[in-house]
CSV table of C-alpha atoms in Angstrom, one decimal:
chain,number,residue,atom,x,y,z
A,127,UNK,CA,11.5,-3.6,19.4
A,128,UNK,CA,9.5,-5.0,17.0
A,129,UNK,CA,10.9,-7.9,15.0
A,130,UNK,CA,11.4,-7.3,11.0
A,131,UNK,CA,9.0,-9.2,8.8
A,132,UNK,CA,10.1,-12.0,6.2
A,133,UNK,CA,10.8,-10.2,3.0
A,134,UNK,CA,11.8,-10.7,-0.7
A,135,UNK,CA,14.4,-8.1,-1.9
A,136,UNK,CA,14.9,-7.3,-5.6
A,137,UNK,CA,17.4,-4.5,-6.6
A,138,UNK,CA,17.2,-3.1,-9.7
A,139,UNK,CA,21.2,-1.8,-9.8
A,140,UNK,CA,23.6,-1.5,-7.0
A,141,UNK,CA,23.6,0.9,-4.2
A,142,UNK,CA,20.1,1.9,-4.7
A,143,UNK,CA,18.8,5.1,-4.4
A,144,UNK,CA,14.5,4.3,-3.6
A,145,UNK,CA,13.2,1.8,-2.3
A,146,UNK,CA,9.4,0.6,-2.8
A,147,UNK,CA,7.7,-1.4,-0.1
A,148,UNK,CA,5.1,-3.1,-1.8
A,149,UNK,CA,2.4,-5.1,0.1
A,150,UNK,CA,0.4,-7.9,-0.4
A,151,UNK,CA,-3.2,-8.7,-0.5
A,152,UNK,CA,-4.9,-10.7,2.1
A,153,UNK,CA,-4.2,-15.0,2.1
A,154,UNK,CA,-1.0,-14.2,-0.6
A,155,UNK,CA,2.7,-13.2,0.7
A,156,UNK,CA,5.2,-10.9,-0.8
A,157,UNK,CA,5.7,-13.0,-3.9
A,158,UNK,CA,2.4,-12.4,-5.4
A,159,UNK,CA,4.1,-9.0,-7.2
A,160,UNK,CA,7.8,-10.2,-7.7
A,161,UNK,CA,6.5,-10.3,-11.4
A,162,UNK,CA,6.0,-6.3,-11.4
A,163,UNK,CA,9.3,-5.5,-11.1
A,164,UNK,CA,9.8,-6.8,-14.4
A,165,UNK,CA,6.5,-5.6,-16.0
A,166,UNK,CA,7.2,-2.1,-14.7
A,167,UNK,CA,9.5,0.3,-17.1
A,168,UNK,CA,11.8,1.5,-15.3
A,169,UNK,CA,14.7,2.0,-17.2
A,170,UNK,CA,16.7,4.9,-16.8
A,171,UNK,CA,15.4,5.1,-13.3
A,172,UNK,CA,18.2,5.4,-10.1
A,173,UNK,CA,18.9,1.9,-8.7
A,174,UNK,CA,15.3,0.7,-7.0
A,175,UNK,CA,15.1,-1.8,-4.2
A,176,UNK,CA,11.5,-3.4,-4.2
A,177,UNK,CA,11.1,-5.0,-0.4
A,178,UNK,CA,8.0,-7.2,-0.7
A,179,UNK,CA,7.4,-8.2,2.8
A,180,UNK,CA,5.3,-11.3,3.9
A,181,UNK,CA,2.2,-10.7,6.8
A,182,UNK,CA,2.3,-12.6,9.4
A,183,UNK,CA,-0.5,-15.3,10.3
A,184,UNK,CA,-3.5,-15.1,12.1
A,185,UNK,CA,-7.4,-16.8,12.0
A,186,UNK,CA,-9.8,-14.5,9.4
A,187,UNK,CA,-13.3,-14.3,10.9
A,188,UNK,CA,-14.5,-13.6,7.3
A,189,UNK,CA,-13.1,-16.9,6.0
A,190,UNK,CA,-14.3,-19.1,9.1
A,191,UNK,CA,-11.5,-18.5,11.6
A,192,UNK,CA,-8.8,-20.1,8.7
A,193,UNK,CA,-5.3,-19.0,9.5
A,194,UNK,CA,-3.5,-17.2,6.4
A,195,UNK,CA,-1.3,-14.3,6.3
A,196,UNK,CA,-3.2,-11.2,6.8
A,197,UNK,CA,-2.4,-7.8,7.9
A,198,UNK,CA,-5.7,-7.1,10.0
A,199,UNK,CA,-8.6,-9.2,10.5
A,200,UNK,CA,-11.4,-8.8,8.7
A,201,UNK,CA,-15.2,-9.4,10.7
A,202,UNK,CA,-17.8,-8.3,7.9
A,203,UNK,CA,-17.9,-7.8,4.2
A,204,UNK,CA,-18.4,-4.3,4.1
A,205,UNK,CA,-15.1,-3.5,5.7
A,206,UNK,CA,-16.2,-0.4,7.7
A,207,UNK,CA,-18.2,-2.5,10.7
A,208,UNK,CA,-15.8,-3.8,14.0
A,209,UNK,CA,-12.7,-2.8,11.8
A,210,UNK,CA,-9.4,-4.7,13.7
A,211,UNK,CA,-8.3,-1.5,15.0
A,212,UNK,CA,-5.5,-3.8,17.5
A,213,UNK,CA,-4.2,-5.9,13.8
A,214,UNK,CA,-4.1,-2.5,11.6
A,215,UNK,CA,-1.9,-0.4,14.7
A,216,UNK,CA,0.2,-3.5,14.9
A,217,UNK,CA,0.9,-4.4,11.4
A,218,UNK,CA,1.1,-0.3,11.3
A,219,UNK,CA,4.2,-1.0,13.7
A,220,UNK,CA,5.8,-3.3,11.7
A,221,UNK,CA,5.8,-1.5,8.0
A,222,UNK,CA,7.2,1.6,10.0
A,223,UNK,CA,10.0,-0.9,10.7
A,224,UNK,CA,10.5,-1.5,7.2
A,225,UNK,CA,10.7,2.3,6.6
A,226,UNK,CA,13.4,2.5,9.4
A,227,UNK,CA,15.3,-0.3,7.9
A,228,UNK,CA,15.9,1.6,4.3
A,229,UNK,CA,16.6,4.9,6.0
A,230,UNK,CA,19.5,3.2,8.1
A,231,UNK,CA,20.5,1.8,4.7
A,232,UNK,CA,21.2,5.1,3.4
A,233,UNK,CA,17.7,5.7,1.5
A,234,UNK,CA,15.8,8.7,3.2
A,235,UNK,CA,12.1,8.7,3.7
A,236,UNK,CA,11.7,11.2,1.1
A,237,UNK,CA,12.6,8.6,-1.7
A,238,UNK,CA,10.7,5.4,-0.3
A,239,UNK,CA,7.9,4.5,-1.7
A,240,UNK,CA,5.0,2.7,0.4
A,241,UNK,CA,2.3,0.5,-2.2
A,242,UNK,CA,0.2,-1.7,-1.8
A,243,UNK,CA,-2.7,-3.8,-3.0
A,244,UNK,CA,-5.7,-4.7,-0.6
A,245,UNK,CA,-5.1,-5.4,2.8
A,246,UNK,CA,-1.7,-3.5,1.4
A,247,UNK,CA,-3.4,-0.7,-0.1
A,248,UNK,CA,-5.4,-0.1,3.2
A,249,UNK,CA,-1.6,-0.4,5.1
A,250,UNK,CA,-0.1,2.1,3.1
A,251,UNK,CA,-2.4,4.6,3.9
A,252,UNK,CA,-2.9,3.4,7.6
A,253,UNK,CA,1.0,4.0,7.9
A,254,UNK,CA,1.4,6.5,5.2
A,255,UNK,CA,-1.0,9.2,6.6
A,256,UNK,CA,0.6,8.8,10.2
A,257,UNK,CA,4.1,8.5,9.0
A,258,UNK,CA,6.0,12.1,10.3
A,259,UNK,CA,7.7,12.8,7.2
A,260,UNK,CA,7.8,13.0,3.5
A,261,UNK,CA,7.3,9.9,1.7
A,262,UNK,CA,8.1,9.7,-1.9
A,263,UNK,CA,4.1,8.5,-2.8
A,264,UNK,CA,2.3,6.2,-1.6
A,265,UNK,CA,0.9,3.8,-4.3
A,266,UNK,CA,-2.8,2.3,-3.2
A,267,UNK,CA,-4.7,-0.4,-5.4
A,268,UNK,CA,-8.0,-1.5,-5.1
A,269,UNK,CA,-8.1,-1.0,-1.7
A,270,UNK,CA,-9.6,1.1,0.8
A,271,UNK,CA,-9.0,4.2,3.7
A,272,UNK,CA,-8.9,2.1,7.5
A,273,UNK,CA,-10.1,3.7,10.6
A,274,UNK,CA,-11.4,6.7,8.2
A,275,UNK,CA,-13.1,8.3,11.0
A,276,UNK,CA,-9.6,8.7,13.1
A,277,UNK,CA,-7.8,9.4,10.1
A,278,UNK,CA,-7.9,13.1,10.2
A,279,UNK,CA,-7.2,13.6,13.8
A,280,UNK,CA,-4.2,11.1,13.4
A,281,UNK,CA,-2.9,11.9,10.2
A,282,UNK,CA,0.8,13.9,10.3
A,283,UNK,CA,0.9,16.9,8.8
A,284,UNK,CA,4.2,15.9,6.4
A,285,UNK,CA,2.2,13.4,5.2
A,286,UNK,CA,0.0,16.2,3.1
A,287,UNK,CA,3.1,16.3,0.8
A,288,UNK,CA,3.1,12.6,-0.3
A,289,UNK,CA,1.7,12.0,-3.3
A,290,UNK,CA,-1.0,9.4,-3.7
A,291,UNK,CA,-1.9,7.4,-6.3
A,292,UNK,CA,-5.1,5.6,-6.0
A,293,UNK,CA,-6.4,3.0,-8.8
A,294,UNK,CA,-9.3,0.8,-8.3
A,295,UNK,CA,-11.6,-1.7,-11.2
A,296,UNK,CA,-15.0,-0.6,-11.5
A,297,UNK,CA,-16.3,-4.5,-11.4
A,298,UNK,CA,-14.7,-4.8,-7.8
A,299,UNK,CA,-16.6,-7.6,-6.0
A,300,UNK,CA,-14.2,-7.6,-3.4
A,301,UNK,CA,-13.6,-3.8,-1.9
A,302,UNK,CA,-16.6,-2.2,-3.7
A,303,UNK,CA,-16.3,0.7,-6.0
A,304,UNK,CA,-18.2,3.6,-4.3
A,305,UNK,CA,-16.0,2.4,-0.9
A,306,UNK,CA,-12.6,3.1,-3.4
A,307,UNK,CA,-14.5,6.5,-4.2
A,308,UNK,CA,-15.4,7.0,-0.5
A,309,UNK,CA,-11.6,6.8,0.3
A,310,UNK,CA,-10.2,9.1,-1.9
A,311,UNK,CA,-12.7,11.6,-1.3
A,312,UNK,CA,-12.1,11.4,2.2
A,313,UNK,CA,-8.6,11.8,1.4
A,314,UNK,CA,-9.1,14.9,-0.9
A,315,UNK,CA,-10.9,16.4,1.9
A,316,UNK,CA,-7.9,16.3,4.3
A,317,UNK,CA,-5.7,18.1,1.7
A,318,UNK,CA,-4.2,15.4,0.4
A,319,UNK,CA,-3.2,15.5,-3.4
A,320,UNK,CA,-5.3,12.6,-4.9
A,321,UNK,CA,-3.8,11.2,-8.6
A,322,UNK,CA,-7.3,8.5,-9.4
A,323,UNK,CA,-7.7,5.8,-11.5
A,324,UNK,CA,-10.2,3.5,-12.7
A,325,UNK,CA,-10.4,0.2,-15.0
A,326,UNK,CA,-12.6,-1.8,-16.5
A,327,UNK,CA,-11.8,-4.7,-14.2
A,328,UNK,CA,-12.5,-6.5,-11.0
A,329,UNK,CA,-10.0,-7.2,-7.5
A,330,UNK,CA,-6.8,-7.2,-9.8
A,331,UNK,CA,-4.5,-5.5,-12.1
A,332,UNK,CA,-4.5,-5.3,-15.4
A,333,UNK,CA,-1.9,-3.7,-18.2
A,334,UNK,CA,-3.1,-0.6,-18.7
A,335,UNK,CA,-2.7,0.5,-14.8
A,336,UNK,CA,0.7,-1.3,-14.5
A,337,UNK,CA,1.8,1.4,-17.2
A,338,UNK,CA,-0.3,4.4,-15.3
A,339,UNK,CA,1.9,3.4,-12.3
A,340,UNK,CA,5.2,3.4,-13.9
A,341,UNK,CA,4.5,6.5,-15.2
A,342,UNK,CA,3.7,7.9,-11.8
A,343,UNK,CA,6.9,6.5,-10.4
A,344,UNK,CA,8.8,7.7,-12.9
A,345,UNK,CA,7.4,11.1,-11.8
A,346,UNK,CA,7.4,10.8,-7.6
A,347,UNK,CA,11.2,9.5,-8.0
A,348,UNK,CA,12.8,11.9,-11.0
């Protein structure tokens, strides 16, 4: 049984009714997007628990072998080459223990939400596309589709009904542009229904998509 990762919970009433798993970015932890739940507007929503789990450690071949929490190694810059197929299927295992942690709370698949940015955004659709039910979306920024040339062969069919939401900055130095555009046309082309965004920014957030998203959740949730 695979053991539960370090988290940070944040409830936004009692007994709630969603839950968002929102992951983190390669060398942070779960408490680089605490702040969101409060920059979100979510008022008026059913009670929301954000889970923000931490990765575990391991050496990062791209950043000479220096151990920081990562969900997958990465060996070369452009992200496609010698992918950590072993890291992604294992860290794969562990956010599908997350998922079966809120359903045995008494939140069903259909109202959790997977997100993430990164490394994160590149797990939710690792886990979201093999995932054998409905999930309520599956929020992906400035990230990036992993083992893209498995993904249609391993993807579940209830996954088809999740709705994505995919966001990237056009200045990206970090997961380039047309790799972001790669992605969600790869996505499109499996069927899946593809809700894009793009900024005028580089590997971050700004205001403008933190208001895009809430909208979106508002939407995948009501």
């Amino acid at each position: 049984m695979t053991q539960l990762l370090e988290n940070i919970e944040i409830e936004t009433a009692p007994n709630p009714e969603v839950a968002i798993i929102w992951l983190h970015g390669l060398g942070a932890d779960g408490n680089d997007f605490v702040p969101i739940v409060r920059e979100l507007d979510l008022a008026g929503l059913p009670g929301i628990r954000f889970v923000f789990p931490h990765a575990r450690t391991m050496p990062v071949t791209i950043n000479g072998g220096y151990v920081m929490r990562a969900w997958y190694d990465i060996v070369v810059t452009d992200l496609t080459r010698r992918e950590d197929e072993t890291g992604l299927r294992a860290s794969q295992r562990e956010v599908e223990a997350l998922i079966a942690r809120e359903k045995a709370r008494g939140i069903p698949a259909s109202r959790i939400i997977l997100a993430g940015f990164s490394q994160g955004c590149a797990m939710t659709l690792q886990t979201g596309l093999r995932h054998p039910e409905k999930l309520a979306g599956m929020l992906c920024l400035s990230g990036y589709l992993p083992l893209a040339s498995v993904a249609g062969a391993e993807r579940n069919e209830a996954s088809l009904q999740t709705p994505v939401f995919m966001a990237h900055g056009r200045q990206d130095p970090v997961v380039p542009f047309q790799r972001a555009e790669q992605s969600r046309d790869a996505l499109q082309a499996l069927g899946y229904q593809v809700e894009w965004h793009e900024y005028q920014m580089q590997h971050s957030l700004c205001m403008e998509e933190v208001q895009d998203i809430s909208g979106w959740i508002r939407k995948v949730i009501s």
